[in-house]
Short mmCIF file of C-alpha atoms in Angstrom, two decimals:
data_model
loop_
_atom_site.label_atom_id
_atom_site.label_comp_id
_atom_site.label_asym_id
_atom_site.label_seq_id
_atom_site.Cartn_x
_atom_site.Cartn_y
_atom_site.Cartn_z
CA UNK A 12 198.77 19.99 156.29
CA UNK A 13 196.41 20.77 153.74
CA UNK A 14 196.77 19.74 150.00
CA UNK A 15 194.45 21.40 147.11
CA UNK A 16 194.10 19.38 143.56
CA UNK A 17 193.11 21.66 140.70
CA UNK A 18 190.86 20.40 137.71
CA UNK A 19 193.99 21.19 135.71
CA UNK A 20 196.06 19.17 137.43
CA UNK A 21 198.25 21.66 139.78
CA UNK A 22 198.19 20.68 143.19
CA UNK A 23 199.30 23.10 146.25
CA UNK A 24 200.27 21.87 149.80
CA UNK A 25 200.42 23.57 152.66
CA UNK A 26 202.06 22.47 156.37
CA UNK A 27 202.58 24.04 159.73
CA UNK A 28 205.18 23.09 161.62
CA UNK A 29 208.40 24.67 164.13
CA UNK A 30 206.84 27.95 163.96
CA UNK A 31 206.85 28.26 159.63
CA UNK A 32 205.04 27.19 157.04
CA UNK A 33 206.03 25.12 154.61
CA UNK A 34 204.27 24.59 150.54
CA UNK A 35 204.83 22.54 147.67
CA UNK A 36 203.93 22.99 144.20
CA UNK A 37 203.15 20.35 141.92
CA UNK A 38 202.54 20.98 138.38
CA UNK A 39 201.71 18.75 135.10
CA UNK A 40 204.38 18.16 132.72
CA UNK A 41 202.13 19.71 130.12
CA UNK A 42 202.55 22.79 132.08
CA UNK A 43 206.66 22.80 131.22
CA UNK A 44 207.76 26.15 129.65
CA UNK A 45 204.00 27.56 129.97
CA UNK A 46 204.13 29.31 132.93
CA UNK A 47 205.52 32.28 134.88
CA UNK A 48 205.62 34.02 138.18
CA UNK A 49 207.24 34.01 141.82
CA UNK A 50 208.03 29.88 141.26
CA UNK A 51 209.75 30.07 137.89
CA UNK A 52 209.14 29.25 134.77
CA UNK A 53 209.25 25.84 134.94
CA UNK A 54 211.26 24.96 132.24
CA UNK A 55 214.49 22.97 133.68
CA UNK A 56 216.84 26.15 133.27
CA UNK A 57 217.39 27.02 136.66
CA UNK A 58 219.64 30.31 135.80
CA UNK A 59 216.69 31.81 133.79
CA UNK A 60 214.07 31.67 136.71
CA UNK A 61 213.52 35.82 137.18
CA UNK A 62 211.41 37.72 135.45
CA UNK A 63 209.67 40.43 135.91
CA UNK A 64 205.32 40.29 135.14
CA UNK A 65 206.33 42.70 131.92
CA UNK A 66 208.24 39.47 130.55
CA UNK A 67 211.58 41.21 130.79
CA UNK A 68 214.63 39.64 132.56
CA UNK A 69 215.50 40.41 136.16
CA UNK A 70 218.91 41.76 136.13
CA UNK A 71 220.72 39.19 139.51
CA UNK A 72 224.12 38.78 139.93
CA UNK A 73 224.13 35.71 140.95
CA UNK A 74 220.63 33.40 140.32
CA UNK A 75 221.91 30.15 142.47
CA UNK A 76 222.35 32.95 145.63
CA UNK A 77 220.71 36.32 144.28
CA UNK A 78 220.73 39.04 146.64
CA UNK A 79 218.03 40.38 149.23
CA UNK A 80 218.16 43.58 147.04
CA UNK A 81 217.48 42.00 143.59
CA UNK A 82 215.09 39.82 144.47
CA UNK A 83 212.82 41.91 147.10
CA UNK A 84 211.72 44.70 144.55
CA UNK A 85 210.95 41.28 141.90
CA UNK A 86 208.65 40.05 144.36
CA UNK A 87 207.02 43.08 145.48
CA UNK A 88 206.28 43.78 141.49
CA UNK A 89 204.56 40.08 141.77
CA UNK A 90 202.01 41.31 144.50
CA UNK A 91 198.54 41.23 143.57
CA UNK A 92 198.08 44.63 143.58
CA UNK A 93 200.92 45.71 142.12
CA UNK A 94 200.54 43.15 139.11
CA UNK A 95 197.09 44.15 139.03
CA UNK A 96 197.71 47.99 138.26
CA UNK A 97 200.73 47.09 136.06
CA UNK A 98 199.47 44.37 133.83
CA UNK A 99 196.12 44.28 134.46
CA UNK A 100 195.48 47.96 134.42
CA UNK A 101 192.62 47.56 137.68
CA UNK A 102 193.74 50.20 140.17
CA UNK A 103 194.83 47.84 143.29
CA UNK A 104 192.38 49.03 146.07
CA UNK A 105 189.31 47.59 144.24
CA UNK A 106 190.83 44.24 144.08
CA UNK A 107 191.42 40.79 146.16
CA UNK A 108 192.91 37.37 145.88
CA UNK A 109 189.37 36.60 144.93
CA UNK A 110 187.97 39.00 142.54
CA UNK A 111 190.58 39.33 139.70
CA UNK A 112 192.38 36.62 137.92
CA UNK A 113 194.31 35.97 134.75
CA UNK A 114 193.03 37.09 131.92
CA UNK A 115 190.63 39.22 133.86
CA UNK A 116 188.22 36.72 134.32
CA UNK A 117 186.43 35.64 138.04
CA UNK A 118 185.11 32.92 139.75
CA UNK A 119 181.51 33.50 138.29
#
């Protein structure tokens, strides 16, 4: 597998194995309650994990087995380049993994 360590701390691992992969996310306990997205919100509330990248809730029946047809539309909203012409206001064929980040900033 492969395993990337961030300056701030964050680490991601990747593995391949029986035809899937497989990733971990590690994050700093400074990080608790400070972040959002696809993985949460890290904040030890596990029935308050959906939102969508507006900040509102995610309306799901039932958060410990939500539905295919709550949760799809959640993540699709999460794709860069839907997040990116919804909170970012960049229209989403200009853009990459690599050329717009939070905040608007780049790797530059």
């Amino acid at each position: 597998g492969v395993k990337v360590i961030f300056t701030s701390g964050i680490s991601v691992q990747v593995n391949a194995g029986l035809n899937m992969l497989t990733y971990a996310v590690s994050m700093t306990p400074d990080m608790k309650g400070h972040v959002r997205g696809m993985l949460g919100n890290f904040n030890s509330d596990s029935t308050d994990e959906f939102y969508w990248p507006n900040g509102t809730a995610v309306a799901i029946s039932n958060v410990t087995t939500p539905a295919e047809a709550e949760t799809f539309p959640w993540g699709q909203a999460w794709a860069l380049p839907n997040y990116a012409a919804a909170e970012l206001g960049v229209d989403p064929s200009t853009i990459s993994l690599f050329s717009v980040y939070p905040g608007g900033t780049n790797a530059a």
